[in-house]
Short mmCIF file of C-alpha atoms in Angstrom, two decimals:
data_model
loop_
_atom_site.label_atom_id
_atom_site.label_comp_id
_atom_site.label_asym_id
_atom_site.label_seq_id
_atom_site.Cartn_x
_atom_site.Cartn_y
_atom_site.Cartn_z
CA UNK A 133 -26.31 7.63 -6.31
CA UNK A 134 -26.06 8.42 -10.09
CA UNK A 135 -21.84 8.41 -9.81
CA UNK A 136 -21.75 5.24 -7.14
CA UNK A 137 -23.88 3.08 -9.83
CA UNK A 138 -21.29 4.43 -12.50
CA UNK A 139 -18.59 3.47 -10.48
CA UNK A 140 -19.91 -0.54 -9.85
CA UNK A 141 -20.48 -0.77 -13.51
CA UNK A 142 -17.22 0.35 -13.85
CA UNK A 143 -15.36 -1.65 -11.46
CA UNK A 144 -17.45 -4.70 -12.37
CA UNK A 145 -16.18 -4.22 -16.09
CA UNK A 146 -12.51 -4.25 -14.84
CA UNK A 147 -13.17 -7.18 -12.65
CA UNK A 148 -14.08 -9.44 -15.61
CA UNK A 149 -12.45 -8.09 -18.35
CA UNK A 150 -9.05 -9.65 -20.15
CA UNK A 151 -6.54 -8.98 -17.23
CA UNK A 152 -4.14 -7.05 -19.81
CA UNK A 153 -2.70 -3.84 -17.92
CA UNK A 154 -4.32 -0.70 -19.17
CA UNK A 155 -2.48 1.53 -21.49
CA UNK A 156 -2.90 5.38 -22.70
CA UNK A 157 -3.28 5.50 -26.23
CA UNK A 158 -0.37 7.58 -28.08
CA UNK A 159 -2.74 8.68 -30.79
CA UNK A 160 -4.18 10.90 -28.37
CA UNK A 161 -3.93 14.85 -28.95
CA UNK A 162 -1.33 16.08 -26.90
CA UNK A 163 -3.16 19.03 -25.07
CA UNK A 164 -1.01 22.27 -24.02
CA UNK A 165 -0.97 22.53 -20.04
CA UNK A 166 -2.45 25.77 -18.84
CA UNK A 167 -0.99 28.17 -16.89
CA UNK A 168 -1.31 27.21 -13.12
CA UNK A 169 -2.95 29.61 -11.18
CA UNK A 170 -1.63 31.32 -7.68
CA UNK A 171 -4.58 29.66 -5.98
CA UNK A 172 -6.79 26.36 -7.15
CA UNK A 173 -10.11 26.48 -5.74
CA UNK A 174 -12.34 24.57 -7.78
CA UNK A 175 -12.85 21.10 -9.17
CA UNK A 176 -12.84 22.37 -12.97
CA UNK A 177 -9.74 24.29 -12.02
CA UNK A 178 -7.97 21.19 -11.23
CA UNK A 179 -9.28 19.16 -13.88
CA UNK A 180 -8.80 21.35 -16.76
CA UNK A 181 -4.73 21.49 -15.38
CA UNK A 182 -4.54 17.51 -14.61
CA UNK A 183 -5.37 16.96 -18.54
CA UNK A 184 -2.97 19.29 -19.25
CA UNK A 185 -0.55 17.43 -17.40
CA UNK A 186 -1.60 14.29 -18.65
CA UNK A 187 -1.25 14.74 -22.01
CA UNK A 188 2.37 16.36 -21.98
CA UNK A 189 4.66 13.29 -22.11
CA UNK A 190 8.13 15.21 -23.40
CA UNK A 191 9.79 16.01 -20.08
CA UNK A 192 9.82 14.23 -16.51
CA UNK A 193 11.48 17.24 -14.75
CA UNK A 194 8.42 19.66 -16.24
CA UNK A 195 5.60 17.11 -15.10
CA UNK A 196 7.12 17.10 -11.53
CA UNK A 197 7.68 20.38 -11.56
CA UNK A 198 3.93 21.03 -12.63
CA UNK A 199 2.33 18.88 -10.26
CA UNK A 200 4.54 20.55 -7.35
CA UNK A 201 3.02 23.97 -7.82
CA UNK A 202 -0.31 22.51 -8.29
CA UNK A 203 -0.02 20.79 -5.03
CA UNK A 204 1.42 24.49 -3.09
CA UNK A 205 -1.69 26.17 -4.97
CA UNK A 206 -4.71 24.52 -3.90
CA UNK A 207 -6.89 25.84 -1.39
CA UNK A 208 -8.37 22.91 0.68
CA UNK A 209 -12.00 22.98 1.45
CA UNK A 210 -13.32 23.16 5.33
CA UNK A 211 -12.44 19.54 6.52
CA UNK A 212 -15.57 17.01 7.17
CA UNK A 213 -16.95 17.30 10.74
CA UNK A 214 -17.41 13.43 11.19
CA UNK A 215 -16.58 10.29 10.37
CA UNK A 216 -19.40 9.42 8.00
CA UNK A 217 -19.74 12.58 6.39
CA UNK A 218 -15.76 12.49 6.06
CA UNK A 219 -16.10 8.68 4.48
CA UNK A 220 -18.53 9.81 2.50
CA UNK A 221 -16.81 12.72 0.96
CA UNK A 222 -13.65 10.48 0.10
CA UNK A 223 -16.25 8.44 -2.15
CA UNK A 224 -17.63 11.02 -3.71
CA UNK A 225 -14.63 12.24 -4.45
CA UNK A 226 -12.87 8.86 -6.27
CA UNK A 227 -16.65 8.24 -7.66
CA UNK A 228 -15.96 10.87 -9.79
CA UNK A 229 -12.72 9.62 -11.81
CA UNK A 230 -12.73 6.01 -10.26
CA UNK A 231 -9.05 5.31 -11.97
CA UNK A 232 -7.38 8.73 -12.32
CA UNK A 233 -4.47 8.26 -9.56
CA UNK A 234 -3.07 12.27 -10.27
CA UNK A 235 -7.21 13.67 -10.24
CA UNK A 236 -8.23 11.53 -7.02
CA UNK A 237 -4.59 12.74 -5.04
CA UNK A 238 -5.07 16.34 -6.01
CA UNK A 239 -8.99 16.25 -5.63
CA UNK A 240 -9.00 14.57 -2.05
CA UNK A 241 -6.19 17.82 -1.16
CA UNK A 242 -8.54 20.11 -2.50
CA UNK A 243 -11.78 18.76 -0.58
CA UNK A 244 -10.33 19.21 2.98
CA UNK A 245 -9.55 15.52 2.84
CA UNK A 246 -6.07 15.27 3.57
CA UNK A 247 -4.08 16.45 6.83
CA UNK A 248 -2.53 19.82 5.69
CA UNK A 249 0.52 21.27 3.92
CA UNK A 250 1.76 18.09 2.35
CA UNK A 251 4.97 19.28 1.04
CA UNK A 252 6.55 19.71 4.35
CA UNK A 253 4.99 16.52 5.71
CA UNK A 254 6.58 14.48 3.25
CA UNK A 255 10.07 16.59 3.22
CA UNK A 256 10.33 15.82 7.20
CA UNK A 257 9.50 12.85 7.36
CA UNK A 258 12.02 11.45 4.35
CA UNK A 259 14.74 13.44 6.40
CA UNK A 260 14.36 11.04 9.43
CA UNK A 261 12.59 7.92 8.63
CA UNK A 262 15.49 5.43 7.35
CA UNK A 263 18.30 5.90 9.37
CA UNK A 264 16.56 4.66 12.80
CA UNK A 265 19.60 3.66 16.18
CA UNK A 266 18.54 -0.15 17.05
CA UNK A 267 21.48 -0.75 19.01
CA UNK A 268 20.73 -4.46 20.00
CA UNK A 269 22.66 -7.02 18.44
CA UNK A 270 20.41 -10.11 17.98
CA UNK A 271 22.63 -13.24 18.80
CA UNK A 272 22.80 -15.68 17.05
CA UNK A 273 23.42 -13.05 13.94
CA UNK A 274 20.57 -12.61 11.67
CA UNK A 275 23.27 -11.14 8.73
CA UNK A 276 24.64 -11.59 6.00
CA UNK A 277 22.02 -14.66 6.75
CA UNK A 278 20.37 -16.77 9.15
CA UNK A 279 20.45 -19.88 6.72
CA UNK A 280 21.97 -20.88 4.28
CA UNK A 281 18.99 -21.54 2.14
CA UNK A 282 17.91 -17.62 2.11
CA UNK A 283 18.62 -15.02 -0.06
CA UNK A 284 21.56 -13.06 -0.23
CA UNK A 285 21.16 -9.08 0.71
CA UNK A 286 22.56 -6.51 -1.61
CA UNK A 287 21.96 -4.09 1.08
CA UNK A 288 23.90 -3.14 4.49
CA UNK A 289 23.15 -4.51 7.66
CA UNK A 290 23.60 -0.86 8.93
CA UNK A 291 20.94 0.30 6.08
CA UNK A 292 18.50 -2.68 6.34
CA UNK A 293 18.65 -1.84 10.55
CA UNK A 294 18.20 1.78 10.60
CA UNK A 295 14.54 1.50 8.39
CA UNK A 296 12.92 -0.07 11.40
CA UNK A 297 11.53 2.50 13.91
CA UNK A 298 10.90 0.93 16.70
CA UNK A 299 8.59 3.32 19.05
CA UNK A 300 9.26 3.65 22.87
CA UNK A 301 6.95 1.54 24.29
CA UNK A 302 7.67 -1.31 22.51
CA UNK A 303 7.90 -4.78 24.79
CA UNK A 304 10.27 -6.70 22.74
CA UNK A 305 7.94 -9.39 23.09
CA UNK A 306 7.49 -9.23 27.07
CA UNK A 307 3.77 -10.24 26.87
CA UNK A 308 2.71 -9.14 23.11
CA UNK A 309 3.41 -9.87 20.09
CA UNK A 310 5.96 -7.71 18.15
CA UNK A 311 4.10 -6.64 14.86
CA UNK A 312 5.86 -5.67 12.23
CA UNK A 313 4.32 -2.63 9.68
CA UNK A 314 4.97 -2.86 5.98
CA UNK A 315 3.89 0.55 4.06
CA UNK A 316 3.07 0.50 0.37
CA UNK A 317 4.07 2.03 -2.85
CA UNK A 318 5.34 6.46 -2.11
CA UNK A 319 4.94 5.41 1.90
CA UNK A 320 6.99 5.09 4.99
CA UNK A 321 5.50 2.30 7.83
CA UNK A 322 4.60 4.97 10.69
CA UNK A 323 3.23 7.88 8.09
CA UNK A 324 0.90 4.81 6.33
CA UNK A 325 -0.27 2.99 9.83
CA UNK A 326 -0.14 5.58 12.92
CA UNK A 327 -3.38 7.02 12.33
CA UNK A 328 -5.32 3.25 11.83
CA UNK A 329 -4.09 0.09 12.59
CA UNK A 330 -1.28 1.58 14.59
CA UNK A 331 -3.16 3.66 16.21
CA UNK A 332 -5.30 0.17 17.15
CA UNK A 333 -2.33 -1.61 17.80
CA UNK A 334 0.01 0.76 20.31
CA UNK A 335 -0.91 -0.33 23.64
CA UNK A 336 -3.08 -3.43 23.34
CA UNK A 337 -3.46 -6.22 24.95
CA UNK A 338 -2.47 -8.44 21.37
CA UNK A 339 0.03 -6.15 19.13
CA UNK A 340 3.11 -4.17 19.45
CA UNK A 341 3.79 -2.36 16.50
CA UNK A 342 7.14 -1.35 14.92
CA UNK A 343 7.56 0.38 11.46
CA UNK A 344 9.20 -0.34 8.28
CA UNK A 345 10.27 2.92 6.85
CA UNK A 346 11.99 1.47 3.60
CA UNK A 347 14.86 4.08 1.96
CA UNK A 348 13.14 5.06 -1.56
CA UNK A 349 9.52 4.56 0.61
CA UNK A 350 8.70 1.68 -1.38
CA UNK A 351 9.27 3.21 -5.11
CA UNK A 352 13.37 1.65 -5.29
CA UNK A 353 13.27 -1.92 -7.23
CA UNK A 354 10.74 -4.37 -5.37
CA UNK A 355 13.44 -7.08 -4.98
CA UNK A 356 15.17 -4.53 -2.60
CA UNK A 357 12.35 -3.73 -0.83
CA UNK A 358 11.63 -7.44 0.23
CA UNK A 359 15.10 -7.51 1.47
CA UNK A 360 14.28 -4.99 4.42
CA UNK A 361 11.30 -7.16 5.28
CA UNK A 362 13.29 -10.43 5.68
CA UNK A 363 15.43 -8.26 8.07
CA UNK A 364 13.11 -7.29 10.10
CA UNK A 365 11.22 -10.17 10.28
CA UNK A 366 14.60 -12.27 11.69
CA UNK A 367 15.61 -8.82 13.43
CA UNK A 368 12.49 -7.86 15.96
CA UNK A 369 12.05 -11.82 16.76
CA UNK A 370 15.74 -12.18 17.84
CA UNK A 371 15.64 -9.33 19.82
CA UNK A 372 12.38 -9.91 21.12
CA UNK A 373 13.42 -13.33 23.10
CA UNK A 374 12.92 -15.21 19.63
CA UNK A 375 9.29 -14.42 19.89
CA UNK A 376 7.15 -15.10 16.71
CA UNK A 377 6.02 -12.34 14.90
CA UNK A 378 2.98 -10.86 13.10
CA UNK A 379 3.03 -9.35 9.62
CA UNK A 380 0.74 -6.66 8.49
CA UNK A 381 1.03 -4.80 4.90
CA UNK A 382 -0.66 -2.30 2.84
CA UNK A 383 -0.34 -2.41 -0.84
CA UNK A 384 2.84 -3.17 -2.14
CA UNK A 385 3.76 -4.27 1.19
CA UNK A 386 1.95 -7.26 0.16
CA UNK A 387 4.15 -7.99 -2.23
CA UNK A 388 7.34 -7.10 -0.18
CA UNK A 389 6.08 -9.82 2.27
CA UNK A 390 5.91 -12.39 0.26
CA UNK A 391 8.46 -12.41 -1.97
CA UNK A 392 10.55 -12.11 1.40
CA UNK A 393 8.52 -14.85 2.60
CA UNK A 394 9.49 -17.15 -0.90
CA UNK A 395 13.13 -16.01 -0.70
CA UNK A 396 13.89 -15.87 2.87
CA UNK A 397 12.38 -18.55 4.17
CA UNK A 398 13.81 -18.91 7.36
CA UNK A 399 11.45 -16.12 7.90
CA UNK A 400 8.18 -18.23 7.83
CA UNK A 401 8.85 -20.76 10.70
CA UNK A 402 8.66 -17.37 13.05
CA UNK A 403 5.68 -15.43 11.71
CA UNK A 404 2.26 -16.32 13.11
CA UNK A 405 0.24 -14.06 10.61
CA UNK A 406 0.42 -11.84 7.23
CA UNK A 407 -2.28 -9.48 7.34
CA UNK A 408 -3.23 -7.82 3.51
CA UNK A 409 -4.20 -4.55 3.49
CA UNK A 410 -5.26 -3.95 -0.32
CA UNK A 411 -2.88 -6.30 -1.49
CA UNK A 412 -1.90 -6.77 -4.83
CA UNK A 413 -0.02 -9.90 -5.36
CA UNK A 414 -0.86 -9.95 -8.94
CA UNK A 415 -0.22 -6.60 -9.55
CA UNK A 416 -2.87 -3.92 -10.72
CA UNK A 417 -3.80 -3.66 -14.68
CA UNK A 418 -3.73 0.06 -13.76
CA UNK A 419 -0.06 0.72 -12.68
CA UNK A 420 0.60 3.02 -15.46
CA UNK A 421 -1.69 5.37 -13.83
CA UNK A 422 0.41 6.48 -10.91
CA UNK A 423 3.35 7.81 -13.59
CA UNK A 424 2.82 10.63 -15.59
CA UNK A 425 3.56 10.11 -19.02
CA UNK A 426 4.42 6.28 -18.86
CA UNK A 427 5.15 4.13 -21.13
CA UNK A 428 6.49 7.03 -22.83
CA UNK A 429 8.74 8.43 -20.21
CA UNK A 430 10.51 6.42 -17.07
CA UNK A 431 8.83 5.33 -14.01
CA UNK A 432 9.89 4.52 -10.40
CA UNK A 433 11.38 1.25 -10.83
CA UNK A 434 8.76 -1.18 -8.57
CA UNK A 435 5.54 0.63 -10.14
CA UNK A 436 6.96 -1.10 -13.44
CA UNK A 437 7.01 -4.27 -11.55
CA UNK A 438 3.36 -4.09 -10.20
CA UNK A 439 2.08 -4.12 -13.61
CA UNK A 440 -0.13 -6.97 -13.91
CA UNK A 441 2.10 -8.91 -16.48
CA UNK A 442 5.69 -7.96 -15.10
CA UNK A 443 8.44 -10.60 -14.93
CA UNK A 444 8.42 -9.57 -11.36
CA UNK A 445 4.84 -11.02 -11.05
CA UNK A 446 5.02 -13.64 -12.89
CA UNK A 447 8.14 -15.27 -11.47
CA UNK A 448 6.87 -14.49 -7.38
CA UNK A 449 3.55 -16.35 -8.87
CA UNK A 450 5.43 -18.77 -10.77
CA UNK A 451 8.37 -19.83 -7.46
CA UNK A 452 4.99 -20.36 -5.21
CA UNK A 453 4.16 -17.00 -3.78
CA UNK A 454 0.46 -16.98 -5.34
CA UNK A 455 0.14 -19.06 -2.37
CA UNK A 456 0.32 -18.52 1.71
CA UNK A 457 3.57 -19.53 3.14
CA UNK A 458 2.19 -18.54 6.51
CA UNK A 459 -1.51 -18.30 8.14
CA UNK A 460 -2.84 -15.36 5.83
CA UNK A 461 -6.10 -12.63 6.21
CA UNK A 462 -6.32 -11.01 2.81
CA UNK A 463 -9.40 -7.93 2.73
CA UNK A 464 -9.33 -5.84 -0.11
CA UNK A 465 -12.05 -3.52 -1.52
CA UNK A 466 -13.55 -3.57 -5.39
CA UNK A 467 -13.70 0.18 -5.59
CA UNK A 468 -9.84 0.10 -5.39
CA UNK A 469 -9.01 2.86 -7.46
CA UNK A 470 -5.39 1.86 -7.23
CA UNK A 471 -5.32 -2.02 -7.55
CA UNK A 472 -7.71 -3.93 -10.47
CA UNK A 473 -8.89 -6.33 -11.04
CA UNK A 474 -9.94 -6.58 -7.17
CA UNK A 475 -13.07 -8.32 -6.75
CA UNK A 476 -14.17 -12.43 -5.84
CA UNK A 477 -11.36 -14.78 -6.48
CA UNK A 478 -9.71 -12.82 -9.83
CA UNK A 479 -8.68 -10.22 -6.98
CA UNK A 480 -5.28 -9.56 -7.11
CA UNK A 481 -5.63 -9.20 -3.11
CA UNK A 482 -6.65 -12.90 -3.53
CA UNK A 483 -3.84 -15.23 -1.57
CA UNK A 484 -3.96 -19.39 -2.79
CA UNK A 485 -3.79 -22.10 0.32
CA UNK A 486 -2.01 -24.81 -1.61
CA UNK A 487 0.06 -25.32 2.00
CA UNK A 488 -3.16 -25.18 3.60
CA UNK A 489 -1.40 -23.26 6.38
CA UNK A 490 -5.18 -20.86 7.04
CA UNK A 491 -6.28 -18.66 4.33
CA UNK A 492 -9.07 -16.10 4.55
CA UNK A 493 -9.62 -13.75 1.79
CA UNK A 494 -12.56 -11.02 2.52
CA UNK A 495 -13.90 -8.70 -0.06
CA UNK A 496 -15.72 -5.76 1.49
CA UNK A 497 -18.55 -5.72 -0.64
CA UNK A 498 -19.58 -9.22 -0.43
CA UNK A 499 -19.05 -9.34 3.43
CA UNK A 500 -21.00 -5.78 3.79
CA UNK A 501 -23.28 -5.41 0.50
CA UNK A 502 -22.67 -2.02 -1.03
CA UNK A 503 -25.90 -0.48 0.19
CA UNK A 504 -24.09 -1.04 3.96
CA UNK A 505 -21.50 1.57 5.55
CA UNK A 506 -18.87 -1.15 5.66
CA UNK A 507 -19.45 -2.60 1.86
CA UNK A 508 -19.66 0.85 0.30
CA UNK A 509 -17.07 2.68 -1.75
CA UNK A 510 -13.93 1.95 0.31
CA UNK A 511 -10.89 2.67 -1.73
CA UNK A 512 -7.39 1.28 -1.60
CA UNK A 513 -6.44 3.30 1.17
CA UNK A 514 -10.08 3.56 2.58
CA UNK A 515 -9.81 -0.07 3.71
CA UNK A 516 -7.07 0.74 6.06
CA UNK A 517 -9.97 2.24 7.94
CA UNK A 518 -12.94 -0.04 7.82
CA UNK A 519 -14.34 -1.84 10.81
CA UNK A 520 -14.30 -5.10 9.17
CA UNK A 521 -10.73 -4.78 8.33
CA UNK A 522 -9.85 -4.12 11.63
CA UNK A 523 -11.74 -6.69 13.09
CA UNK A 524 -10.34 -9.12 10.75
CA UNK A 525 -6.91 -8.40 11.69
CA UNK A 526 -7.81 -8.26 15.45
CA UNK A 527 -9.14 -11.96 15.01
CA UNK A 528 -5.90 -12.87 13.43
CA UNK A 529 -3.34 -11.56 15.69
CA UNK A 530 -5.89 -13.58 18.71
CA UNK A 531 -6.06 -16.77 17.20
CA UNK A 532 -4.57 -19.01 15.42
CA UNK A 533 -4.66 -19.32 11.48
CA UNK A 534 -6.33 -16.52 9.57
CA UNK A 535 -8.85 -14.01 10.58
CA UNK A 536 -12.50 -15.55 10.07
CA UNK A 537 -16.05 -13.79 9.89
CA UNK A 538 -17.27 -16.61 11.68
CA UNK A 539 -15.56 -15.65 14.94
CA UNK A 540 -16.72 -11.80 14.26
CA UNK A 541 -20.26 -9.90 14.40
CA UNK A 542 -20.14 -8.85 10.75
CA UNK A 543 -23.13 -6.92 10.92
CA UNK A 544 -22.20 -4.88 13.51
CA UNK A 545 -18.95 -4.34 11.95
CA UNK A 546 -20.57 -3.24 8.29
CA UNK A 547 -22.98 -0.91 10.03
CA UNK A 548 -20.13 1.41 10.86
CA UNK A 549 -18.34 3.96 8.30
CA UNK A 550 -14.80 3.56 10.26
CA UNK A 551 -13.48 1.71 13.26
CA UNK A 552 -14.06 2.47 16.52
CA UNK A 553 -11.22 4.77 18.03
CA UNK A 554 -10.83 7.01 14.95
CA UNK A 555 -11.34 10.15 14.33
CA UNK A 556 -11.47 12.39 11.36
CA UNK A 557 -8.46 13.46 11.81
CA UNK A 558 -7.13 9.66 11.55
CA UNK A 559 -9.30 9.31 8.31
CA UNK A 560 -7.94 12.83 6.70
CA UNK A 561 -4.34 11.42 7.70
CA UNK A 562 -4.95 8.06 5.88
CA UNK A 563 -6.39 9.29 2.82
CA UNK A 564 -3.18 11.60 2.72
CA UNK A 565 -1.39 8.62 2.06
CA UNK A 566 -2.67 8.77 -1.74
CA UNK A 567 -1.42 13.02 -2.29
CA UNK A 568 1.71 12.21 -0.60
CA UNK A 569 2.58 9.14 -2.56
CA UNK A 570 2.03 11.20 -5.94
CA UNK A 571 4.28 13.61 -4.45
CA UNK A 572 6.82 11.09 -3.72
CA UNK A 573 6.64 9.41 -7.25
CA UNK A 574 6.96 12.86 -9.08
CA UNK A 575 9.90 13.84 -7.13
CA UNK A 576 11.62 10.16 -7.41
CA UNK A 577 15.15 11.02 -8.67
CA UNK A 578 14.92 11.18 -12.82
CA UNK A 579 18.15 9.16 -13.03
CA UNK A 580 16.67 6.13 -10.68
CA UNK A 581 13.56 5.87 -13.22
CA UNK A 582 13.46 3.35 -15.69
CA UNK A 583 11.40 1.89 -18.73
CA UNK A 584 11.81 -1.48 -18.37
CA UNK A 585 11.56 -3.22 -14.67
CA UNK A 586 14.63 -4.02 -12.65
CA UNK A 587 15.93 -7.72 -14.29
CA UNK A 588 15.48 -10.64 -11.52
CA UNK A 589 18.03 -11.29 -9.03
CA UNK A 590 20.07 -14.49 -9.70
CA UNK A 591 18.77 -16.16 -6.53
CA UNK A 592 15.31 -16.30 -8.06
CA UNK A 593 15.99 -16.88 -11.60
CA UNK A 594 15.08 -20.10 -11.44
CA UNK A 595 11.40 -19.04 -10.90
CA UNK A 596 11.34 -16.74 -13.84
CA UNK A 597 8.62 -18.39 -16.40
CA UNK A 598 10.01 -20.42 -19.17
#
């Protein structure tokens, strides 16, 4: 109870605190890593080598390297038995160093709270995710654009195709509506949603879920990344007999959504919802902390542009995209260890209605309290398994306009520590979304990484603020 009170003060600080992104401070002694062990089977173990790593800023290859053989050396923990003891393990866990991105992705591998050996998880799955068959041509053509008013693509209509897996089942919009997955930052669509909301999804009565799996999984320049959305968005509704779609992001796929949303915008006249999973349309004061040794050494290009004051920010914000294009359900968590600030309307989750085309924006602990299951210490992946997240997007893709607590038995929904249907396994798979994007940011190729973000694209220059 001790660490959850720390953690609210903490989290409350960030919320109303100057919104300046977080920095290390250089004056810091540099610390000399320690040798890493064969096996890593305690917490002191891991924390005494994550300071280590921390502190040694002089070489990108060495800090990947490092992390690597921490990552084949721990020795996970016997998994939780349940769902509430397994929820309640993952809080303990980011309780503990509420804004320490390496700690928290090596500390949930070493409690049992991941899915197992991560290293080949992630090494498969990049080997087949983005260059998916979809053999229908949508008439009329959706490329190079659909109007004249959108956005030009830099990329391939071979290479913006092939990152949409489209499952077996699918209807093509034969009495459901096609849902479209966007992952976030170090994830591909099916690895971030097949053991949650895609596991909800696949076979209802109200969803049909295909998967973004974006080349660079998210970490390749933002701009890029919104491009494959756009696609996809024109893509599954031609082929689906011009049937609107439904949009549904986590994390950075926020951000991917809108800006395709701003840019693209014969998009928005066929998509009936955006669904925010942890969104951070203002970007997170706490960016840094997902790149070892930045400022001082290069980063994945769209973690630079998720810092809270990046051009890229300011000039989605500034061209209209702090506000809905489309009917919008926004639920984000304030024990985000990922995305700050995150809590009332400073949330960077928090979506403007100056279209008034529906808004809803739901913070978990102000729909739930903190002292209930639902409203307790859900983190930025955690919320892609809460009951009132689910039932929020369930409303959503039902009616139309946003998802409202008004239409939904909130209690019920807060009383429970996950949604109905999941298991732990589905829990341990989600929170391996967190390990497997540090993976995927330490091994992002060293001459792709930059210190400044990506410059804007001409097309949205305009926007940039003066």
């Amino acid at each position: 109870m001790k660490t959850l009170i720390s953690s609210i003060l903490f989290f409350a600080w960030v919320a109303v605190s100057s919104p300046t992104p977080i920095h290390p401070d250089p004056a810091l002694p540099k610390r000399a890593l320690p040798p890493i062990p064969v096996k890593i089977t305690t917490d002191a173990q891991l924390t005494a080598i994550v300071a280590g790593i921390e502190s040694d800023v002089s070489d990108v290859g060495g800090i990947a390297s490092a992390i690597l053989q921490v990552v084949a050396a721990v020795v996970p923990s016997p998994s939780p038995a349940s769902v509430p003891l397994a929820v309640s393990s993952v809080a303990s866990v980011i309780a503990a160093h509420p804004t320490n991105f390496i700690q928290n992705a090596l500390d949930l591998a070493l409690n049992g709270l991941t899915t197992r050996d991560l290293t080949t998880v992630i090494s498969s799955f990049v080997q087949d995710s983005t260059t998916n068959l979809n053999l229908i041509t949508p008439l009329p053509p959706v490329f190079p654009k659909k109007s004249a008013k959108d956005a030009p693509y830099s990329q391939s209509e071979t290479v913006l195709r092939g990152a949409i897996y489209i499952p077996p089942g699918f209807k093509y919009g034969v009495g459901v509506q096609p849902v479209i997955m966007v992952p976030g930052t170090g994830a591909f669509g099916y690895e971030n949603f097949a053991a949650n909301l895609g596991k909800e999804f696949t076979g209802s009565s109200y969803a049909d879920p295909v998967y973004l799996n974006i080349p660079g999984a998210q970490l390749d320049d933002a701009q890029v990344n919104a491009e494959f959305v756009a696609y996809a968005i024109n893509y599954i509704s031609a082929i689906s007999n011009h049937k609107n779609v439904a949009l549904v992001a986590w994390s950075q796929g926020s951000l991917s959504c809108q800006w395709a949303l701003q840019y693209w915008p014969s998009t928005r006249s066929i998509v009936n919802d955006l669904v925010l999973i942890s969104g951070d349309l203002h970007g997170t004061q706490l960016a840094y902390l997902l790149c070892p040794g930045f400022p001082k050494l290069p980063c994945a290009p769209s973690i630079t542009q998720q810092e809270y004051n990046s051009q890229f920010i300011a000039t989605l914000r500034n061209g209209g995209g702090a506000s809905a294009y489309v009917p919008t359900t926004s639920v984000y968590s304030i024990f985000d260890e990922v995305v700050q600030p995150q809590a009332g309307t400073g949330a960077s989750a928090y979506v403007l209605d100056s279209r008034q085309v529906g808004v809803s924006n739901t913070e978990l602990q102000n729909a739930c309290t903190v002292l209930q299951p639902g409203g307790t210490l859900y983190t930025h992946e955690g919320v892609l398994y809460n009951a009132l997240a689910f039932a929020l997007a369930k409303d959503a893709l039902t009616h139309p306009g946003p998802g409202l607590l008004s239409r939904i038995d909130v209690g019920a929904q807060c009383q429970k520590a996950a949604a109905d249907g999941l298991s732990v396994i589905d829990i341990l798979a989600t929170e391996a979304t967190i390990p497997l994007a540090l993976l995927g940011i330490v091994a992002y190729p060293a001459n792709k990484k930059v210190l400044v973000e990506p410059a804007i694209k001409a097309y949205a220059r305009k926007d940039i603020p003066k």
